[in-house]
CSV table of C-alpha atoms and ligand atoms in Angstrom, one decimal:
chain,number,residue,atom,x,y,z
A,9,MET,CA,98.4,-51.9,-71.6
A,10,SER,CA,98.7,-48.3,-70.6
A,11,ILE,CA,95.7,-48.6,-68.3
A,12,ARG,CA,97.4,-51.3,-66.4
A,13,VAL,CA,100.6,-49.3,-65.9
A,14,ILE,CA,98.5,-46.4,-64.6
A,15,LEU,CA,96.7,-48.6,-62.2
A,16,LEU,CA,99.9,-50.1,-61.0
A,17,GLY,CA,101.4,-46.7,-60.4
A,18,PHE,CA,98.3,-45.6,-58.4
A,19,PHE,CA,98.4,-48.7,-56.3
A,20,LEU,CA,102.1,-48.1,-55.4
A,21,THR,CA,101.6,-44.5,-54.3
A,22,SER,CA,98.6,-45.5,-52.1
A,23,VAL,CA,100.6,-48.2,-50.5
A,24,SER,CA,103.5,-46.0,-49.7
A,25,ALA,CA,101.2,-43.3,-48.4
A,26,ASP,CA,99.6,-45.8,-46.2
A,27,GLY,CA,102.7,-46.6,-44.2
A,28,ILE,CA,104.0,-43.2,-43.4
A,29,THR,CA,102.8,-39.9,-41.9
A,30,ASP,CA,104.0,-36.7,-40.3
A,31,LEU,CA,104.2,-36.4,-36.6
A,32,VAL,CA,103.9,-32.9,-35.1
A,33,LEU,CA,105.1,-32.3,-31.6
A,34,SER,CA,105.0,-29.3,-29.4
A,35,CYS,CA,108.4,-29.0,-27.8
A,36,ALA,CA,110.4,-26.6,-25.6
A,37,LEU,CA,113.8,-25.3,-26.7
A,38,VAL,CA,115.8,-25.2,-23.6
A,39,ASP,CA,118.9,-23.1,-23.3
A,40,GLU,CA,121.0,-21.5,-20.6
A,41,GLY,CA,119.5,-18.1,-21.4
A,42,GLY,CA,120.6,-16.4,-18.1
A,43,GLY,CA,124.1,-17.8,-18.1
A,44,HIS,CA,125.8,-19.3,-15.1
A,45,GLY,CA,126.4,-17.9,-11.6
A,46,GLY,CA,122.9,-17.3,-10.4
A,47,MET,CA,121.9,-17.9,-6.8
A,48,GLY,CA,123.7,-20.8,-5.3
A,49,GLY,CA,125.7,-21.3,-8.5
A,50,GLY,CA,122.8,-22.8,-10.4
A,51,SER,CA,122.2,-21.9,-14.0
A,52,MET,CA,119.1,-20.2,-15.5
A,53,PHE,CA,117.3,-22.1,-18.2
A,54,SER,CA,114.9,-20.5,-20.6
A,55,ARG,CA,112.2,-22.4,-22.4
A,56,THR,CA,110.9,-21.3,-25.7
A,57,PRO,CA,107.9,-23.1,-27.4
A,58,VAL,CA,108.9,-24.7,-30.7
A,59,THR,CA,107.4,-27.2,-33.1
A,60,LEU,CA,109.1,-30.4,-34.2
A,61,VAL,CA,107.8,-32.0,-37.4
A,62,LEU,CA,108.9,-35.6,-37.9
A,63,ARG,CA,108.4,-36.4,-41.6
A,64,ASP,CA,107.8,-39.9,-42.9
A,65,VAL,CA,107.2,-41.7,-39.6
A,66,ALA,CA,106.3,-45.3,-40.4
A,67,VAL,CA,103.0,-46.4,-39.1
A,68,GLY,CA,101.4,-49.8,-38.9
A,69,PRO,CA,99.1,-51.1,-41.6
A,70,ASP,CA,96.0,-50.8,-39.5
A,71,GLU,CA,96.4,-47.1,-38.9
A,72,SER,CA,93.4,-45.3,-40.3
A,73,LEU,CA,94.9,-42.5,-42.5
A,74,GLU,CA,91.9,-40.2,-42.3
A,75,LEU,CA,92.9,-39.5,-38.7
A,76,LEU,CA,96.5,-38.6,-39.7
A,77,THR,CA,97.0,-35.2,-41.3
A,78,PRO,CA,100.2,-34.2,-43.0
A,79,PHE,CA,101.9,-31.2,-41.6
A,80,VAL,CA,101.2,-27.9,-43.4
A,81,ALA,CA,103.8,-25.2,-43.0
A,82,PRO,CA,102.6,-21.6,-42.4
A,83,SER,CA,101.9,-19.9,-45.8
A,84,VAL,CA,104.2,-17.0,-45.0
A,85,PRO,CA,107.5,-18.1,-43.5
A,86,ASP,CA,108.1,-16.3,-40.2
A,87,PRO,CA,111.7,-15.9,-39.0
A,88,ASP,CA,110.4,-15.6,-35.4
A,89,LEU,CA,108.9,-19.1,-35.4
A,90,ILE,CA,111.0,-22.1,-34.7
A,91,ILE,CA,109.9,-25.2,-36.6
A,92,PHE,CA,112.3,-28.1,-36.7
A,93,GLU,CA,111.6,-30.4,-39.6
A,94,ALA,CA,113.3,-33.8,-39.5
A,95,GLN,CA,113.3,-36.8,-41.7
A,96,ALA,CA,112.5,-39.7,-39.5
A,97,SER,CA,112.5,-42.6,-41.9
A,98,SER,CA,116.1,-43.6,-41.5
A,99,PRO,CA,116.9,-44.3,-38.8
A,100,GLU,CA,113.4,-45.1,-37.9
A,101,ILE,CA,112.1,-43.7,-34.6
A,102,PRO,CA,111.1,-46.7,-32.4
A,103,ASN,CA,107.6,-46.7,-31.1
A,104,ALA,CA,106.6,-43.6,-33.0
A,105,GLU,CA,103.1,-44.9,-33.1
A,106,ALA,CA,102.8,-44.3,-29.4
A,107,LEU,CA,103.5,-40.6,-30.0
A,108,LEU,CA,100.9,-40.5,-32.7
A,109,HIS,CA,98.1,-41.5,-30.3
A,110,ALA,CA,99.3,-39.5,-27.3
A,111,ASP,CA,97.2,-36.5,-28.2
A,112,CYS,CA,94.0,-38.5,-28.6
A,113,ASN,CA,94.6,-40.4,-25.4
A,114,ASP,CA,95.3,-37.2,-23.5
A,115,GLN,CA,98.7,-38.3,-22.5
A,116,GLU,CA,101.3,-35.6,-21.9
A,117,VAL,CA,104.2,-35.5,-24.3
A,118,MET,CA,107.4,-34.2,-22.8
A,119,CYS,CA,109.6,-33.0,-25.6
A,120,GLU,CA,112.7,-30.9,-25.0
A,121,ILE,CA,115.2,-29.7,-27.5
A,122,SER,CA,118.6,-28.2,-26.8
A,123,LEU,CA,121.6,-27.1,-28.8
A,124,TYR,CA,124.3,-29.8,-28.9
A,125,SER,CA,127.7,-28.4,-29.2
A,126,SER,CA,131.3,-29.2,-28.5
A,127,GLN,CA,134.7,-27.9,-29.7
A,128,GLU,CA,135.1,-31.0,-31.8
A,129,LEU,CA,131.8,-30.4,-33.6
A,130,ARG,CA,132.5,-26.8,-34.2
A,131,ASP,CA,135.9,-27.6,-35.7
A,132,SER,CA,134.7,-30.5,-37.9
A,133,SER,CA,131.3,-29.4,-39.2
A,134,ASP,CA,129.3,-26.5,-40.6
A,135,SER,CA,126.1,-27.9,-39.3
A,136,ALA,CA,124.4,-27.2,-36.1
A,137,TYR,CA,123.2,-30.1,-33.9
A,138,PHE,CA,120.3,-30.4,-31.5
A,139,MET,CA,119.4,-33.0,-28.9
A,140,VAL,CA,115.7,-33.9,-28.6
A,141,SER,CA,114.4,-35.9,-25.7
A,142,ILE,CA,110.9,-37.4,-26.1
A,143,ASN,CA,108.9,-39.0,-23.3
A,144,VAL,CA,105.2,-39.8,-23.3
A,145,GLU,CA,103.4,-40.1,-20.0
A,146,GLY,CA,102.0,-43.6,-19.5
A,147,VAL,CA,104.0,-45.1,-22.5
A,148,GLU,CA,106.9,-47.4,-21.8
A,149,SER,CA,109.2,-46.1,-24.5
A,150,SER,CA,111.3,-43.0,-24.6
A,151,ALA,CA,114.0,-41.7,-26.9
A,152,THR,CA,116.7,-39.1,-27.3
A,153,LEU,CA,117.6,-38.0,-30.8
A,154,ILE,CA,120.4,-36.0,-32.3
A,155,LEU,CA,119.3,-33.7,-35.2
A,156,GLN,CA,121.8,-32.3,-37.7
A,157,THR,CA,120.8,-29.3,-39.7
A,158,LEU,CA,120.9,-29.7,-43.5
A,159,ALA,CA,122.5,-27.3,-45.8
A,160,VAL,CA,120.1,-24.8,-47.3
A,161,GLU,CA,120.7,-23.3,-50.7
A,162,LYS,CA,120.9,-19.6,-50.0
A,163,ASP,CA,119.5,-16.9,-52.2
A,164,GLN,CA,118.2,-13.4,-51.6
A,165,ALA,CA,114.9,-14.7,-50.3
A,166,THR,CA,116.5,-17.0,-47.7
A,167,LEU,CA,115.3,-16.0,-44.2
A,168,VAL,CA,117.4,-16.6,-41.2
A,169,GLN,CA,115.8,-17.7,-37.9
A,170,ASN,CA,116.1,-14.7,-35.6
A,171,ARG,CA,117.0,-16.5,-32.4
A,172,LEU,CA,119.1,-19.4,-33.7
A,173,ASP,CA,120.7,-17.5,-36.5
A,174,LEU,CA,120.2,-20.5,-38.9
A,175,PRO,CA,118.9,-20.3,-42.5
A,176,LEU,CA,115.3,-21.4,-43.0
A,177,SER,CA,113.9,-23.5,-45.8
A,178,SER,CA,111.5,-21.9,-48.3
A,179,SER,CA,108.6,-23.1,-46.1
A,180,GLY,CA,110.1,-21.4,-43.0
A,181,THR,CA,111.4,-24.5,-41.3
A,182,LEU,CA,114.8,-25.6,-40.0
A,183,LEU,CA,115.6,-28.6,-42.1
A,184,THR,CA,117.4,-31.4,-40.2
A,185,LYS,CA,117.8,-35.1,-40.2
A,186,VAL,CA,118.0,-37.6,-37.4
A,187,ILE,CA,121.6,-38.9,-37.3
A,188,PHE,CA,121.7,-40.8,-34.0
A,189,LEU,CA,119.2,-41.9,-31.4
A,190,VAL,CA,119.2,-43.8,-28.1
A,191,PHE,CA,115.9,-45.3,-26.9
A,192,SER,CA,114.4,-47.7,-24.4
A,193,ASP,CA,111.2,-49.7,-24.6
A,194,THR,CA,110.8,-49.9,-20.8
A,195,LYS,CA,110.8,-47.0,-18.4
A,196,SER,CA,110.4,-49.1,-15.3
A,197,VAL,CA,110.6,-52.8,-14.5
A,198,SER,CA,110.2,-54.8,-11.4
A,199,ALA,CA,111.5,-58.2,-10.4
A,200,PRO,CA,111.9,-60.4,-7.3
A,201,VAL,CA,115.2,-61.1,-5.7
A,202,LYS,CA,117.5,-63.8,-7.2
A,203,ALA,CA,115.7,-63.3,-10.6
A,204,GLU,CA,117.3,-62.2,-13.9
A,205,ILE,CA,116.2,-59.1,-15.6
A,206,VAL,CA,116.9,-57.2,-18.8
A,207,LEU,CA,117.1,-53.4,-18.7
A,208,SER,CA,116.4,-52.3,-22.3
A,209,CYS,CA,118.4,-49.7,-24.2
A,210,GLY,CA,119.3,-49.4,-27.8
A,211,PHE,CA,120.7,-47.0,-30.4
A,212,LYS,CA,120.4,-46.4,-34.1
A,213,GLN,CA,122.4,-44.3,-36.4
A,214,GLN,CA,122.0,-43.0,-39.9
A,215,ASP,CA,122.9,-45.2,-42.9
A,216,ALA,CA,126.2,-43.6,-43.5
A,217,PRO,CA,127.6,-44.4,-40.1
A,218,LEU,CA,128.8,-41.6,-37.9
A,219,ALA,CA,131.4,-43.8,-36.3
A,220,GLN,CA,132.4,-47.4,-35.9
A,221,GLU,CA,133.5,-47.1,-32.3
A,222,VAL,CA,130.7,-47.2,-29.8
A,223,SER,CA,131.0,-47.1,-26.1
A,224,VAL,CA,128.3,-47.9,-23.6
A,225,GLU,CA,128.1,-47.2,-19.9
A,226,TRP,CA,125.5,-48.4,-17.4
A,227,ARG,CA,125.3,-46.6,-14.1
A,228,LEU,CA,123.1,-47.1,-11.1
A,229,GLN,CA,121.8,-44.0,-9.2
A,230,HIS,CA,120.1,-44.6,-5.9
A,231,ARG,CA,119.4,-42.3,-3.0
A,232,GLY,CA,121.9,-39.7,-4.1
A,233,LYS,CA,124.7,-42.2,-4.7
A,234,GLY,CA,126.0,-43.2,-8.1
A,235,GLN,CA,128.0,-46.2,-9.2
A,236,LYS,CA,129.2,-47.8,-12.4
A,237,VAL,CA,127.6,-51.1,-13.2
A,238,LEU,CA,129.2,-52.0,-16.5
A,239,ASP,CA,131.0,-50.4,-19.4
A,240,MET,CA,132.0,-51.6,-22.8
A,241,LYS,CA,133.7,-50.3,-25.9
A,242,THR,CA,133.6,-52.0,-29.2
A,243,GLN,CA,134.3,-51.5,-32.9
A,244,LEU,CA,131.1,-52.1,-34.8
A,245,ASP,CA,132.9,-53.6,-37.8
A,246,ASP,CA,135.1,-55.8,-35.7
A,247,VAL,CA,133.5,-56.8,-32.4
A,248,GLU,CA,135.5,-60.0,-32.1
A,249,GLY,CA,138.9,-58.3,-32.2
A,250,ASN,CA,138.0,-55.1,-30.5
A,251,THR,CA,135.7,-55.4,-27.6
A,252,GLU,CA,136.4,-54.5,-24.0
A,253,ILE,CA,133.8,-55.2,-21.3
A,254,HIS,CA,134.2,-54.2,-17.7
A,255,ALA,CA,131.5,-55.5,-15.5
A,256,VAL,CA,131.7,-53.9,-12.1
A,257,ARG,CA,128.6,-55.5,-10.7
A,258,ARG,CA,129.0,-59.3,-10.6
A,259,ASP,CA,126.6,-61.2,-12.8
A,260,SER,CA,125.9,-58.2,-15.1
A,261,SER,CA,126.4,-58.6,-18.8
A,262,ILE,CA,125.8,-57.2,-22.2
A,263,ASP,CA,125.4,-59.2,-25.4
A,264,VAL,CA,128.2,-58.0,-27.8
A,265,ALA,CA,126.6,-59.7,-30.9
A,266,GLN,CA,123.4,-57.9,-30.2
A,267,VAL,CA,125.2,-54.6,-29.8
A,268,ALA,CA,126.9,-55.0,-33.2
A,269,ASN,CA,123.9,-56.5,-35.1
A,270,GLU,CA,120.9,-54.6,-33.7
A,271,GLY,CA,122.4,-51.7,-31.7
A,272,ASN,CA,120.8,-53.4,-28.6
A,273,VAL,CA,122.9,-52.4,-25.6
A,274,SER,CA,120.5,-53.9,-23.0
A,275,LEU,CA,121.9,-54.8,-19.6
A,276,THR,CA,121.2,-58.2,-18.1
A,277,LEU,CA,121.4,-58.4,-14.3
A,278,ASP,CA,121.3,-61.9,-12.8
A,279,LYS,CA,120.9,-62.9,-9.1
A,280,LEU,CA,119.0,-59.7,-8.3
A,281,LYS,CA,119.5,-58.2,-4.8
A,282,VAL,CA,117.6,-55.6,-2.9
A,283,SER,CA,120.6,-53.3,-3.4
A,284,ASP,CA,120.2,-53.4,-7.1
A,285,GLU,CA,117.1,-51.2,-6.9
A,286,GLY,CA,117.3,-47.7,-8.4
A,287,THR,CA,117.6,-45.7,-11.6
A,288,TYR,CA,119.8,-47.1,-14.3
A,289,ILE,CA,121.4,-44.7,-16.8
A,290,CYS,CA,122.4,-46.1,-20.1
A,291,THR,CA,124.8,-43.8,-22.0
A,292,VAL,CA,125.8,-44.6,-25.6
A,293,SER,CA,128.6,-42.7,-27.1
A,294,LEU,CA,129.1,-42.6,-30.8
A,295,GLY,CA,131.8,-40.3,-32.3
A,296,PRO,CA,131.3,-36.9,-30.7
A,297,PHE,CA,127.7,-37.7,-29.5
A,298,HIS,CA,126.6,-39.0,-26.1
A,299,CYS,CA,123.0,-39.8,-25.4
A,300,GLN,CA,121.3,-41.3,-22.4
A,301,GLN,CA,118.1,-43.2,-21.3
A,302,THR,CA,117.0,-44.1,-17.9
A,303,VAL,CA,115.3,-47.2,-16.7
A,304,GLN,CA,113.9,-47.7,-13.2
A,305,LEU,CA,114.4,-51.0,-11.5
A,306,GLN,CA,112.2,-51.9,-8.5
A,307,ILE,CA,112.7,-55.0,-6.4
A,308,GLN,CA,109.4,-56.7,-5.6
A,309,GLN,CA,109.6,-59.8,-3.5
A,310,PRO,CA,106.3,-61.3,-2.3
A,311,PRO,CA,106.1,-62.5,1.4
A,312,GLN,CA,105.9,-66.1,2.5
A,313,VAL,CA,102.9,-66.3,4.9
A,314,SER,CA,102.3,-68.9,7.5
A,315,LEU,CA,100.4,-69.3,10.8
A,316,SER,CA,102.0,-70.5,14.1
A,317,LYS,CA,99.4,-73.3,14.4
A,318,ASP,CA,97.9,-75.6,11.8
A,319,LYS,CA,95.3,-76.8,14.4
A,320,LEU,CA,93.6,-74.8,17.0
A,321,VAL,CA,91.7,-76.5,19.9
A,322,VAL,CA,89.9,-74.3,22.3
A,323,LYS,CA,90.7,-74.8,25.9
A,324,SER,CA,92.0,-71.6,27.3
A,325,ALA,CA,93.0,-68.3,25.7
A,326,GLN,CA,95.9,-68.9,23.3
A,327,THR,CA,98.1,-66.9,21.1
A,328,LEU,CA,98.0,-67.3,17.3
A,329,SER,CA,100.7,-65.7,15.2
A,330,CYS,CA,100.8,-64.9,11.5
A,331,HIS,CA,104.3,-64.6,10.0
A,332,SER,CA,104.9,-62.7,6.8
A,333,ASN,CA,108.5,-63.4,5.8
A,334,LYS,CA,111.2,-62.1,3.5
A,335,TYR,CA,109.4,-59.5,1.4
A,336,TYR,CA,110.4,-56.3,-0.2
A,337,PRO,CA,109.6,-53.3,-0.2
A,338,LEU,CA,108.6,-52.6,3.4
A,339,ASP,CA,104.9,-51.6,3.0
A,340,SER,CA,102.7,-54.5,3.9
A,341,GLN,CA,99.4,-54.9,5.7
A,342,MET,CA,98.3,-57.8,8.0
A,343,GLU,CA,94.6,-58.3,9.0
A,344,TRP,CA,92.7,-60.9,10.9
A,345,PHE,CA,89.2,-62.2,10.1
A,346,PHE,CA,86.9,-64.6,12.0
A,347,LEU,CA,84.1,-66.6,10.3
A,348,SER,CA,82.0,-68.4,12.9
A,349,PRO,CA,79.6,-71.2,11.8
A,350,SER,CA,76.6,-68.9,12.4
A,351,ASP,CA,77.9,-66.1,10.2
A,352,THR,CA,78.0,-65.8,6.5
A,353,GLU,CA,80.5,-63.0,6.2
A,354,PRO,CA,84.0,-63.0,7.9
A,355,GLN,CA,84.2,-60.4,10.6
A,356,PRO,CA,87.4,-58.4,11.3
A,357,PHE,CA,88.9,-59.5,14.5
A,358,ALA,CA,87.5,-57.2,17.2
A,359,GLU,CA,90.6,-56.8,19.3
A,360,ARG,CA,93.8,-55.2,18.4
A,361,ALA,CA,96.5,-57.5,17.0
A,362,SER,CA,100.0,-56.8,18.2
A,363,LEU,CA,102.7,-56.4,15.6
A,364,SER,CA,106.3,-57.4,16.0
A,365,SER,CA,108.8,-54.8,14.8
A,366,HIS,CA,110.1,-55.2,11.2
A,367,ARG,CA,113.1,-57.4,11.0
A,368,GLN,CA,115.5,-56.8,8.1
A,369,HIS,CA,117.4,-59.8,6.8
A,370,PHE,CA,121.0,-59.7,5.4
A,371,ASP,CA,119.6,-59.8,1.9
A,372,GLY,CA,117.6,-56.6,2.6
A,373,THR,CA,114.1,-58.3,2.7
A,374,TYR,CA,111.8,-57.8,5.7
A,375,SER,CA,109.8,-60.0,8.0
A,376,LEU,CA,106.8,-59.1,10.2
A,377,SER,CA,104.6,-61.0,12.6
A,378,SER,CA,101.1,-60.3,13.9
A,379,HIS,CA,99.8,-61.9,17.1
A,380,ILE,CA,96.3,-62.3,18.4
A,381,THR,CA,94.9,-63.8,21.5
A,382,VAL,CA,92.1,-66.3,20.6
A,383,PRO,CA,89.5,-66.2,23.4
A,384,PRO,CA,88.4,-69.5,25.0
A,385,THR,CA,84.8,-68.5,24.2
A,386,ILE,CA,85.3,-68.9,20.5
A,387,SER,CA,82.9,-71.4,18.9
A,388,PRO,CA,84.3,-74.6,17.3
A,389,GLY,CA,84.1,-74.5,13.6
A,390,THR,CA,85.2,-70.8,13.4
A,391,LYS,CA,87.6,-70.1,10.6
A,392,ILE,CA,90.4,-67.7,11.5
A,393,THR,CA,92.1,-66.0,8.6
A,394,CYS,CA,95.2,-63.9,8.3
A,395,ARG,CA,95.2,-61.7,5.3
A,396,VAL,CA,98.5,-60.2,4.0
A,397,THR,CA,98.5,-57.4,1.4
A,398,HIS,CA,101.8,-56.5,-0.4
A,399,ALA,CA,102.8,-54.6,-3.6
A,400,ALA,CA,104.4,-57.8,-5.0
A,401,LEU,CA,101.2,-59.7,-4.7
A,402,ASP,CA,98.5,-59.4,-7.4
A,403,SER,CA,95.9,-60.1,-4.7
A,404,PRO,CA,96.1,-60.5,-0.9
A,405,LEU,CA,97.4,-63.8,0.5
A,406,HIS,CA,95.1,-65.7,2.9
A,407,VAL,CA,96.1,-68.4,5.4
A,408,HIS,CA,93.6,-69.9,7.8
A,409,VAL,CA,93.1,-72.3,10.6
A,410,MET,CA,89.8,-73.9,11.8
A,411,VAL,CA,88.9,-73.9,15.5
A,412,GLU,CA,88.2,-77.5,16.6
A,413,SER,CA,86.3,-78.7,19.7
A,414,PRO,CA,88.4,-80.5,22.2
A,415,GLU,CA,89.2,-83.8,20.5
A,416,PRO,CA,87.1,-86.9,21.5
A,417,GLU,CA,90.3,-88.8,20.8
A,418,SER,CA,91.4,-88.4,24.4
A,419,TYR,CA,88.4,-90.5,25.6
A,420,TRP,CA,88.9,-93.3,23.2
A,421,TRP,CA,91.9,-94.7,25.1
A,422,ILE,CA,89.7,-94.7,28.3
A,423,PHE,CA,87.1,-96.7,26.5
A,424,GLY,CA,89.8,-99.0,25.1
A,425,PHE,CA,91.4,-99.4,28.5
A,426,LEU,CA,88.0,-100.2,30.0
A,427,PHE,CA,87.3,-102.7,27.3
A,428,ILE,CA,90.6,-104.6,27.8
A,429,THR,CA,90.1,-104.6,31.6
A,430,ILE,CA,86.6,-106.1,31.2
A,431,LEU,CA,88.0,-108.6,28.7
A,432,PHE,CA,90.7,-109.5,31.2
A,433,PHE,CA,88.3,-110.0,34.1
A,434,TYR,CA,86.0,-112.0,31.9
A,435,GLN,CA,88.9,-114.3,31.1
A,436,VAL,CA,90.0,-114.6,34.7
A,437,MET,CA,86.5,-115.2,36.0
A,438,ARG,CA,85.8,-118.0,33.5
B,507,LIG,C1,117.1,-56.0,-26.7
B,507,LIG,O1,116.9,-57.4,-26.7
B,507,LIG,C2,116.2,-57.9,-25.6
B,507,LIG,C3,116.1,-59.4,-25.7
B,507,LIG,O2,117.4,-59.9,-25.7
B,507,LIG,C4,114.8,-57.3,-25.7
B,507,LIG,O3,114.0,-57.7,-24.5
B,507,LIG,C5,114.9,-55.8,-25.6
B,507,LIG,O4,113.6,-55.3,-25.8
B,507,LIG,C6,115.8,-55.3,-26.8
B,507,LIG,N1,115.9,-53.9,-26.6
B,507,LIG,C7,116.1,-53.0,-27.6
B,507,LIG,C8,116.2,-51.6,-27.2
B,507,LIG,O5,116.2,-53.4,-28.7
């Protein structure tokens, strides 16, 4: 009996150890060290290297634990070092596994920490707050976290971090917990015009909610200009009775039920236009905290390609045009190839094609035409191809036309006419 109990206990610890690990990130503490009023009114920022240890990050069942080492604090606490230690189990940090592998995959992790402060916070709380933004190169997710320092039981041995003037834990770390975070699982998306797209953004807060009132604002920033797309305000415990949504852009929406149930504040844009392109900033405000994420939207509309002729009969030199219509963005390439019956490989057209200027349509898309003069010396059976390359196409588009010999059709009616004439004379002479 007692053996069973021990076995069961062992089993449970190994399972729980299997699912969690510590994540150690090298970050920069950014602060306005030099104060305001430097050259041109800009402010000076100083960057200090710090360590962020996220404890109890949940990992998938197929993570091999041998590769994951728990964080070991320095044996002698050092008040000059800055080590943030945060519980990351509740709320869970989305896509933390991507961070886990960034080092091995040689991806650069951008992690910046800054003090988060306001009059309201100073009046209402003894804790200090920090904002952390985490971004991994080549990974589609990013997050901004708010850390709150935890109370440290002070005794004579308690060290105080020199720079931040905050008490350190016995292992020399600044103990904090994640109380609020805003994240996105897509940094950039692309879609064709008229389509519908979802720009992802979500938030999580600690189990004892910071606040019930949440407000969300989506803005679009493009070529130095900013505009509001949509804002909403709701009461998480009463969305039905207490929600205001203001959609500035037509056909933009946010799912209120998803906001309340999952903290999913994703923006849906329908009937996309070229002018929707740009950087979208999602700001979630919860109590005294405001956090942001950005999502890039690119419009990618593939061209419609056609030739001016669907049949080409050689008589004299003639113009053949290739039309590439209604695409976006502007960059596109048009090339011509000839494949004569005696060749095995298509040859680039020897002469220079003339290009029309780009035409821009009302909807912001572009059209372009390329013209060539087909020489009368071209051999029948030659295949003429126009190839169009564009970012919205997975592979180049090809349209082609076959060169035909002058059609024998035109002689048939002479034969027919002759035949009828002979038949007529035959009848008359009989
Ligand atoms: C929000 O929900 C949409 C589906 O409705 C999903 O595509 C998106 O990934 C979700 N985003 C977040 C941040 O949860």
